[in-house]
Amino acid sequence: MKQMMRGNFFLAAVFFLYTVPGFPLPGEDIAINGGIAWERMEMDVTVSLNLASAGLKFPNGRVQGEEYIRAAYPSLIQSLLSLIPVDSSRTVGDFIQSGDLSMDALKDFAAAASLSPPAFSPDLLLLRAPYALKLSSLGSMLPGSSRPAEILRTVGSNSSPGYTGIIIIASKELPAHGMRISYLARPCIFPKIWDTEMNLIFEKNMLKSGHSGPVVRYAKERDIFLSTPSGLSEELLSLAGERPLRIIAREIFGKRPTDPVIDREDALLITGNERNRELLREGRLVFVLADEVLNEVPGGN
């Protein structure tokens, strides 16, 4: 039963996070596929047009093909965007269904995608147009609480060494909180952090007003165990600094397992020190996840 549940969840996760089903228009001549590069917080997709099925010929049909793709892109991408996981229980589609995100706003986000020059497939049968969308921009469109959330304050010592960032390592399978099953932690736009007593340590409304960029930075193990003084890649060093607090997650929480659960003692290092609470407000957070949940799966049909 455990193996079956794990398998079913993995298939669901792959469906929601990576593989993108084709959305053909009449004539089965056009489709979209791609995936999410969580380290870059970008969705990379490719719209592919079958010239022959669309009644176009190479090379004269290129201009018409590009126009066809541009016209089809809005409807294709909107269906795909609705599958993006926002937090442990909701997708972008859930926000649209509840009325918290308008279709017009989603259209504006889709229209802001960067488009690389369309190119033909090696067999010259398909015209492919790659698009890239910034998920941090999408996150800024999603509503949150109208009031900033307070960070938990506990008795601690402000004389203890302050850290320059917080790195939570959740790259192995972890027990699901309250369940007899283990999962790999999965990425989403707005993950939370809990402690083993299920106190909420971090969520997006704890960030300072005006914070731009992603709520957390996702990374792979190899980016935090380098032969450098900090052990971090140059990109992570700019966020987490030379003396990051490294925490190994103990459990994972959520309907979709996106939220790491850390030891109470580790949580106290953060909540008992004002300088370290400030790291939460500034979003100096790195979540280290397994390579397979962060890998991008782009490409056309």
Coordinates of C-alpha atoms in Angstrom, one line a residue:
M1 CA 0.0 0.0 0.0
K2 CA 2.8 2.4 0.9
Q3 CA 4.5 1.8 -2.4
M4 CA 1.3 2.3 -4.3
M5 CA 0.6 5.6 -2.5
R6 CA 4.1 6.8 -3.2
G7 CA 3.7 5.8 -6.9
N8 CA 0.4 7.5 -7.2
F9 CA 1.7 10.7 -5.6
F10 CA 4.8 10.7 -7.8
L11 CA 2.6 10.5 -10.9
A12 CA 0.4 13.3 -9.7
A13 CA 3.5 15.4 -8.8
V14 CA 5.0 14.9 -12.3
F15 CA 1.7 15.8 -13.9
F16 CA 1.4 19.0 -11.9
L17 CA 5.0 20.1 -11.8
Y18 CA 6.7 19.0 -14.9
T19 CA 5.0 17.2 -17.8
V20 CA 2.7 19.4 -19.7
P21 CA -0.1 17.7 -21.7
G22 CA -0.7 18.8 -25.3
F23 CA -3.6 21.1 -25.8
P24 CA -4.3 20.6 -29.5
L25 CA -6.5 23.0 -31.5
P26 CA -8.9 21.6 -34.1
G27 CA -6.9 19.6 -36.6
E28 CA -4.4 18.3 -34.0
D29 CA -1.8 20.7 -35.5
I30 CA -0.5 22.6 -32.5
A31 CA 0.5 21.7 -28.9
I32 CA 2.4 23.0 -25.9
N33 CA 4.8 21.2 -23.6
G34 CA 7.5 22.1 -21.1
G35 CA 8.1 22.4 -17.4
I36 CA 9.2 24.5 -14.4
A37 CA 12.8 25.3 -13.6
W38 CA 12.4 25.8 -9.9
E39 CA 16.0 26.9 -9.3
R40 CA 15.4 29.8 -11.7
M41 CA 11.7 30.1 -10.8
E42 CA 10.8 30.1 -14.4
M43 CA 8.3 28.1 -16.5
D44 CA 9.8 27.2 -19.9
V45 CA 7.4 26.0 -22.5
T46 CA 7.5 25.4 -26.2
V47 CA 4.6 25.8 -28.6
S48 CA 5.0 23.4 -31.6
L49 CA 3.1 23.8 -34.9
N50 CA 2.9 20.9 -37.4
L51 CA 3.1 22.8 -40.6
A52 CA 1.7 20.0 -42.8
S53 CA -1.4 19.5 -40.5
A54 CA -1.9 23.2 -40.5
G55 CA -1.8 23.3 -44.3
L56 CA 1.4 25.2 -44.5
K57 CA 4.6 24.4 -46.4
F58 CA 8.2 25.0 -45.7
P59 CA 9.8 27.5 -46.0
N60 CA 7.1 29.9 -47.2
G61 CA 4.7 29.0 -44.4
R62 CA 7.1 30.3 -41.7
V63 CA 5.5 33.7 -41.3
Q64 CA 2.0 32.3 -41.2
G65 CA 3.1 29.6 -38.8
E66 CA 4.6 32.2 -36.4
E67 CA 1.3 34.2 -36.5
Y68 CA -0.6 30.9 -35.9
I69 CA 1.5 30.2 -32.8
R70 CA 1.1 33.7 -31.4
A71 CA -2.6 33.5 -31.8
A72 CA -2.8 30.1 -30.1
Y73 CA -0.4 30.7 -27.3
P74 CA -2.7 32.6 -24.9
S75 CA -5.3 29.8 -24.7
L76 CA -2.7 27.1 -24.6
I77 CA -0.7 28.7 -21.8
Q78 CA -3.6 29.6 -19.6
S79 CA -4.7 25.9 -19.3
L80 CA -1.1 25.1 -18.3
L81 CA -0.7 27.9 -15.8
S82 CA -3.7 26.8 -13.9
L83 CA -1.7 23.7 -12.8
I84 CA 1.1 25.5 -11.1
P85 CA 1.3 24.7 -7.4
V86 CA 1.0 27.9 -5.3
D87 CA 1.2 26.3 -1.8
S88 CA 0.7 22.9 -0.1
S89 CA -3.0 22.8 -1.0
R90 CA -3.8 25.2 -3.9
T91 CA -2.9 25.7 -7.5
V92 CA -3.2 28.8 -9.7
G93 CA -6.5 27.3 -11.0
D94 CA -7.8 27.2 -7.4
F95 CA -7.2 30.9 -7.1
I96 CA -9.0 31.6 -10.3
Q97 CA -11.9 29.4 -9.3
S98 CA -12.2 31.2 -6.0
G99 CA -12.1 34.6 -7.6
D100 CA -8.9 35.6 -5.9
L101 CA -7.1 35.8 -9.3
S102 CA -8.8 37.2 -12.4
M103 CA -8.4 35.7 -15.8
D104 CA -7.4 39.1 -17.1
A105 CA -4.5 39.2 -14.6
L106 CA -3.4 35.7 -15.8
K107 CA -3.6 36.8 -19.4
D108 CA -1.4 39.8 -18.6
F109 CA 1.1 37.5 -17.0
A110 CA 1.1 35.2 -19.9
A111 CA 1.5 38.1 -22.3
A112 CA 4.7 39.2 -20.5
A113 CA 6.5 36.0 -21.3
S114 CA 9.8 36.3 -23.2
L115 CA 9.8 34.6 -26.6
S116 CA 12.9 33.2 -28.2
P117 CA 13.0 33.2 -32.0
P118 CA 10.9 30.3 -33.4
A119 CA 12.9 27.6 -35.1
F120 CA 12.2 24.5 -37.2
S121 CA 12.7 21.0 -35.8
P122 CA 15.6 19.0 -37.5
D123 CA 13.1 17.2 -39.7
L124 CA 11.5 20.5 -40.7
L125 CA 8.0 19.2 -39.8
L126 CA 7.5 21.4 -36.7
L127 CA 7.9 25.1 -36.1
R128 CA 8.7 25.6 -32.4
A129 CA 8.4 28.8 -30.3
P130 CA 10.0 28.7 -26.8
Y131 CA 8.5 31.0 -24.1
A132 CA 9.8 31.7 -20.6
L133 CA 7.7 33.1 -17.7
K134 CA 8.9 34.4 -14.4
L135 CA 7.1 32.7 -11.5
S136 CA 8.1 35.3 -9.1
S137 CA 6.1 37.8 -11.1
L138 CA 3.1 35.4 -10.9
G139 CA 3.6 35.2 -7.1
S140 CA 3.4 38.9 -6.8
M141 CA -0.1 38.8 -8.4
L142 CA -1.5 36.3 -6.0
P143 CA -3.3 37.8 -3.0
G144 CA -2.2 37.3 0.6
S145 CA -3.2 38.7 3.9
S146 CA -3.8 42.4 4.1
R147 CA -1.7 42.5 7.2
P148 CA 1.8 41.3 7.7
A149 CA 2.1 38.2 9.7
E150 CA 4.1 38.3 13.0
I151 CA 7.1 36.1 13.3
L152 CA 7.1 33.9 16.4
R153 CA 9.2 35.3 19.2
T154 CA 10.7 33.0 21.8
V155 CA 13.1 33.5 24.7
G156 CA 16.6 33.4 23.4
S157 CA 20.0 35.1 23.5
N158 CA 20.7 38.0 21.1
S159 CA 24.3 37.7 22.2
S160 CA 24.6 34.4 20.3
P161 CA 26.2 34.5 16.9
G162 CA 23.9 35.9 14.2
Y163 CA 23.6 34.1 10.9
T164 CA 23.7 35.5 7.4
G165 CA 21.0 33.2 5.9
I166 CA 19.0 30.1 6.5
I167 CA 19.4 26.9 4.5
I168 CA 16.9 24.1 5.0
I169 CA 18.0 20.7 3.6
A170 CA 15.1 18.5 2.5
S171 CA 16.7 16.6 -0.3
K172 CA 16.0 13.1 1.0
E173 CA 12.6 11.3 1.5
L174 CA 11.1 12.6 4.7
P175 CA 8.2 11.3 6.9
A176 CA 5.0 13.0 6.2
H177 CA 3.8 14.7 9.4
G178 CA 1.1 12.6 11.1
M179 CA 1.3 9.8 8.5
R180 CA 3.2 6.5 8.1
I181 CA 4.6 7.4 4.8
S182 CA 7.5 9.2 3.4
Y183 CA 7.8 11.7 0.4
L184 CA 10.3 13.8 -1.3
A185 CA 9.7 17.5 -0.6
R186 CA 8.2 19.3 -3.6
P187 CA 8.6 22.9 -4.6
C188 CA 5.8 25.5 -4.9
I189 CA 5.6 29.3 -5.1
F190 CA 4.7 29.9 -1.4
P191 CA 6.2 27.2 0.9
K192 CA 6.0 27.5 4.7
I193 CA 8.3 26.3 7.5
W194 CA 7.0 24.6 10.6
D195 CA 8.7 23.3 13.7
T196 CA 8.2 19.8 15.3
E197 CA 5.5 21.3 17.6
M198 CA 3.7 22.6 14.5
N199 CA 4.4 26.2 15.3
L200 CA 4.4 28.3 12.1
I201 CA 7.9 29.6 11.7
F202 CA 7.7 31.2 8.3
E203 CA 5.1 32.0 5.6
K204 CA 5.1 34.6 2.8
N205 CA 3.2 37.3 4.8
M206 CA 6.1 37.5 7.2
L207 CA 8.3 39.1 4.4
K208 CA 8.9 42.8 4.5
S209 CA 6.5 45.0 2.6
G210 CA 7.8 45.5 -0.9
H211 CA 9.9 42.3 -1.0
S212 CA 10.5 41.4 -4.6
G213 CA 11.6 38.1 -6.0
P214 CA 10.8 34.6 -4.9
V215 CA 9.7 33.8 -1.3
V216 CA 12.5 31.2 -1.1
R217 CA 15.4 30.1 -3.3
Y218 CA 15.4 26.5 -4.4
A219 CA 18.8 24.7 -4.8
K220 CA 20.4 21.3 -5.2
E221 CA 22.8 19.7 -2.7
R222 CA 25.8 20.3 -4.9
D223 CA 25.3 24.0 -4.6
I224 CA 25.8 24.1 -0.8
F225 CA 28.7 21.6 -0.5
L226 CA 31.4 23.3 -2.7
S227 CA 35.1 23.7 -1.9
T228 CA 34.7 27.3 -1.0
P229 CA 34.9 29.0 2.4
S230 CA 31.1 29.1 2.7
G231 CA 30.5 25.9 0.7
L232 CA 27.9 27.8 -1.4
S233 CA 27.7 28.6 -5.0
E234 CA 28.2 32.3 -5.9
E235 CA 24.5 32.8 -6.5
L236 CA 23.5 31.4 -3.1
L237 CA 26.4 33.2 -1.4
S238 CA 24.8 36.5 -2.4
L239 CA 21.6 35.5 -0.7
A240 CA 22.6 33.4 2.3
G241 CA 26.0 34.9 3.1
E242 CA 29.2 33.5 4.5
R243 CA 27.7 32.1 7.7
P244 CA 24.3 30.5 6.9
L245 CA 22.4 28.4 9.5
R246 CA 22.1 24.9 8.0
I247 CA 19.1 22.9 9.1
I248 CA 18.2 19.4 8.2
A249 CA 14.4 19.0 7.9
R250 CA 12.9 16.2 9.9
E251 CA 9.4 15.9 8.3
I252 CA 7.4 17.3 5.5
F253 CA 3.9 18.7 5.7
G254 CA 1.0 19.5 3.5
K255 CA -1.6 18.0 1.2
R256 CA 1.1 18.5 -1.4
P257 CA 4.3 17.9 0.6
T258 CA 5.9 21.3 0.2
D259 CA 6.5 22.5 3.7
P260 CA 9.6 21.4 5.7
V261 CA 9.2 20.7 9.4
I262 CA 12.4 21.5 11.4
D263 CA 13.4 20.5 15.0
R264 CA 12.1 22.8 17.7
E265 CA 15.7 23.4 18.8
D266 CA 16.6 24.6 15.4
A267 CA 13.6 26.8 15.2
L268 CA 14.6 28.4 18.5
L269 CA 17.9 29.5 16.9
I270 CA 15.8 31.6 14.6
T271 CA 12.9 32.8 16.7
G272 CA 14.9 33.5 19.8
N273 CA 17.3 36.0 18.1
E274 CA 16.1 39.2 16.5
R275 CA 18.9 39.2 13.9
N276 CA 17.9 35.8 12.8
R277 CA 14.2 36.7 12.7
E278 CA 15.2 39.5 10.4
L279 CA 16.5 36.8 7.9
L280 CA 12.9 35.6 7.6
R281 CA 11.6 39.1 6.9
E282 CA 14.3 39.6 4.2
G283 CA 13.6 36.2 2.6
R284 CA 17.2 35.0 3.0
L285 CA 16.0 31.4 2.7
V286 CA 17.3 28.5 0.7
F287 CA 15.4 25.2 0.4
V288 CA 17.6 22.3 -0.8
L289 CA 15.5 19.7 -2.6
A290 CA 16.3 16.5 -4.5
D291 CA 17.6 17.0 -8.1
E292 CA 14.7 15.1 -9.6
V293 CA 12.0 17.5 -8.3
L294 CA 13.9 20.6 -9.5
N295 CA 15.0 19.4 -12.9
E296 CA 13.4 21.2 -15.8
V297 CA 11.6 19.1 -18.5
P298 CA 11.2 21.4 -21.4
G299 CA 10.8 20.4 -25.1
G300 CA 8.3 20.3 -27.9
N301 CA 6.4 17.4 -29.5

